[in-house]
Amino acid sequence: RVKTWVAAEVLTAADLNAEFDNPIDSALNLISPLTGDLNFNNNNATNMLLEVQASTQSSANAGRIYYQSTQDVIHIDTGSQIREVHDHWNAIAASRVF
């Protein structure tokens, strides 16, 4: 919401435009953070990047994948431990990421 309206207030063109421009200019705010699953309906999610962390994170979020920049390795959180993705897999995945 851009403006809080009060009774008997006059709606101006500028106020109306601001209210409509707000979701257009800030579309990500409409879905971020997600409150449920995002169904791509068999469509591709493109131009995505892995989260970058400088240190190994504690495990607690099963399914989380991130790039550990100081080790130059992808990490996967199993919920009980952090697993490193092996170098040969990194080479294959890197050729497909770009």
mmCIF file of C-alpha atoms in Angstrom:
data_model
loop_
_atom_site.group_PDB
_atom_site.id
_atom_site.type_symbol
_atom_site.label_atom_id
_atom_site.label_comp_id
_atom_site.label_asym_id
_atom_site.label_seq_id
_atom_site.Cartn_x
_atom_site.Cartn_y
_atom_site.Cartn_z
ATOM 1 C CA ARG A 1 0.000 0.000 0.000
ATOM 2 C CA VAL A 2 1.347 3.389 -1.007
ATOM 3 C CA LYS A 3 -1.141 5.566 0.829
ATOM 4 C CA THR A 4 -3.542 5.131 3.721
ATOM 5 C CA TRP A 5 -6.854 6.681 2.776
ATOM 6 C CA VAL A 6 -9.224 8.513 5.106
ATOM 7 C CA ALA A 7 -12.934 9.190 4.717
ATOM 8 C CA ALA A 8 -13.892 11.975 2.270
ATOM 9 C CA GLU A 9 -10.366 12.210 0.840
ATOM 10 C CA VAL A 10 -10.151 13.113 -2.861
ATOM 11 C CA LEU A 11 -8.566 10.542 -5.140
ATOM 12 C CA THR A 12 -6.096 12.250 -7.475
ATOM 13 C CA ALA A 13 -4.593 10.860 -10.658
ATOM 14 C CA ALA A 14 -1.144 10.853 -9.044
ATOM 15 C CA ASP A 15 -2.390 8.819 -6.062
ATOM 16 C CA LEU A 16 -4.188 6.371 -8.315
ATOM 17 C CA ASN A 17 -1.149 5.927 -10.566
ATOM 18 C CA ALA A 18 1.102 5.383 -7.553
ATOM 19 C CA GLU A 19 -1.177 2.623 -6.249
ATOM 20 C CA PHE A 20 -1.142 0.840 -9.620
ATOM 21 C CA ASP A 21 2.587 1.352 -10.209
ATOM 22 C CA ASN A 22 3.493 -0.115 -6.823
ATOM 23 C CA PRO A 23 2.852 -3.812 -7.689
ATOM 24 C CA ILE A 24 4.203 -3.320 -11.215
ATOM 25 C CA ASP A 25 7.473 -1.772 -10.040
ATOM 26 C CA SER A 26 7.810 -4.206 -7.120
ATOM 27 C CA ALA A 27 6.417 -7.422 -8.580
ATOM 28 C CA LEU A 28 8.810 -9.632 -6.625
ATOM 29 C CA ASN A 29 7.230 -8.394 -3.399
ATOM 30 C CA LEU A 30 3.988 -10.069 -4.464
ATOM 31 C CA ILE A 31 5.530 -13.554 -4.112
ATOM 32 C CA SER A 32 8.607 -13.082 -1.928
ATOM 33 C CA PRO A 33 9.002 -14.786 0.392
ATOM 34 C CA LEU A 34 6.980 -17.699 -0.908
ATOM 35 C CA THR A 35 4.349 -18.972 1.472
ATOM 36 C CA GLY A 36 3.817 -22.232 -0.396
ATOM 37 C CA ASP A 37 5.092 -24.327 -3.278
ATOM 38 C CA LEU A 38 5.809 -22.691 -6.625
ATOM 39 C CA ASN A 39 4.533 -24.941 -9.428
ATOM 40 C CA PHE A 40 6.331 -24.380 -12.739
ATOM 41 C CA ASN A 41 3.857 -26.690 -14.534
ATOM 42 C CA ASN A 42 6.705 -28.383 -16.467
ATOM 43 C CA ASN A 43 8.157 -25.022 -17.526
ATOM 44 C CA ASN A 44 11.818 -24.130 -17.045
ATOM 45 C CA ALA A 45 13.147 -21.842 -14.355
ATOM 46 C CA THR A 46 15.904 -19.972 -16.161
ATOM 47 C CA ASN A 47 18.780 -17.684 -15.209
ATOM 48 C CA MET A 48 18.880 -18.898 -11.616
ATOM 49 C CA LEU A 49 21.976 -18.743 -9.421
ATOM 50 C CA LEU A 50 22.915 -20.772 -6.385
ATOM 51 C CA GLU A 51 23.131 -18.980 -3.073
ATOM 52 C CA VAL A 52 26.809 -18.167 -2.327
ATOM 53 C CA GLN A 53 28.212 -18.740 1.167
ATOM 54 C CA ALA A 54 31.832 -18.114 2.238
ATOM 55 C CA SER A 55 31.699 -20.822 4.913
ATOM 56 C CA THR A 56 30.007 -24.168 5.392
ATOM 57 C CA GLN A 57 26.533 -23.699 6.851
ATOM 58 C CA SER A 58 25.019 -25.774 9.637
ATOM 59 C CA SER A 59 22.631 -28.486 8.513
ATOM 60 C CA ALA A 60 18.989 -27.941 9.302
ATOM 61 C CA ASN A 61 17.252 -27.263 6.011
ATOM 62 C CA ALA A 62 16.978 -30.489 4.002
ATOM 63 C CA GLY A 63 17.122 -29.867 0.269
ATOM 64 C CA ARG A 64 19.014 -26.589 0.481
ATOM 65 C CA ILE A 65 21.772 -26.275 -2.115
ATOM 66 C CA TYR A 66 24.419 -23.568 -2.043
ATOM 67 C CA TYR A 67 27.844 -22.761 -3.469
ATOM 68 C CA GLN A 68 30.619 -22.590 -0.853
ATOM 69 C CA SER A 69 32.970 -20.031 -2.400
ATOM 70 C CA THR A 70 36.114 -20.572 -0.309
ATOM 71 C CA GLN A 71 36.136 -24.297 -1.157
ATOM 72 C CA ASP A 72 34.789 -23.764 -4.698
ATOM 73 C CA VAL A 73 32.304 -26.584 -4.064
ATOM 74 C CA ILE A 74 28.545 -27.067 -4.171
ATOM 75 C CA HIS A 75 27.037 -28.166 -0.842
ATOM 76 C CA ILE A 76 23.764 -30.014 -0.290
ATOM 77 C CA ASP A 77 21.998 -30.021 3.078
ATOM 78 C CA THR A 78 20.436 -33.385 3.936
ATOM 79 C CA GLY A 79 18.814 -32.024 7.084
ATOM 80 C CA SER A 80 21.303 -33.850 9.294
ATOM 81 C CA GLN A 81 24.573 -33.082 7.509
ATOM 82 C CA ILE A 82 26.120 -30.991 4.745
ATOM 83 C CA ARG A 83 27.349 -33.020 1.770
ATOM 84 C CA GLU A 84 29.904 -31.776 -0.742
ATOM 85 C CA VAL A 85 29.242 -32.485 -4.391
ATOM 86 C CA HIS A 86 32.255 -34.298 -5.839
ATOM 87 C CA ASP A 87 34.610 -32.533 -8.252
ATOM 88 C CA HIS A 88 33.813 -34.705 -11.281
ATOM 89 C CA TRP A 89 30.123 -33.881 -10.882
ATOM 90 C CA ASN A 90 30.966 -30.163 -10.500
ATOM 91 C CA ALA A 91 32.745 -30.218 -13.851
ATOM 92 C CA ILE A 92 29.758 -31.819 -15.567
ATOM 93 C CA ALA A 93 27.255 -29.508 -13.880
ATOM 94 C CA ALA A 94 29.310 -26.382 -14.587
ATOM 95 C CA SER A 95 29.273 -27.126 -18.309
ATOM 96 C CA ARG A 96 25.464 -27.235 -18.196
ATOM 97 C CA VAL A 97 24.902 -24.249 -15.911
ATOM 98 C CA PHE A 98 25.958 -21.660 -18.458
#
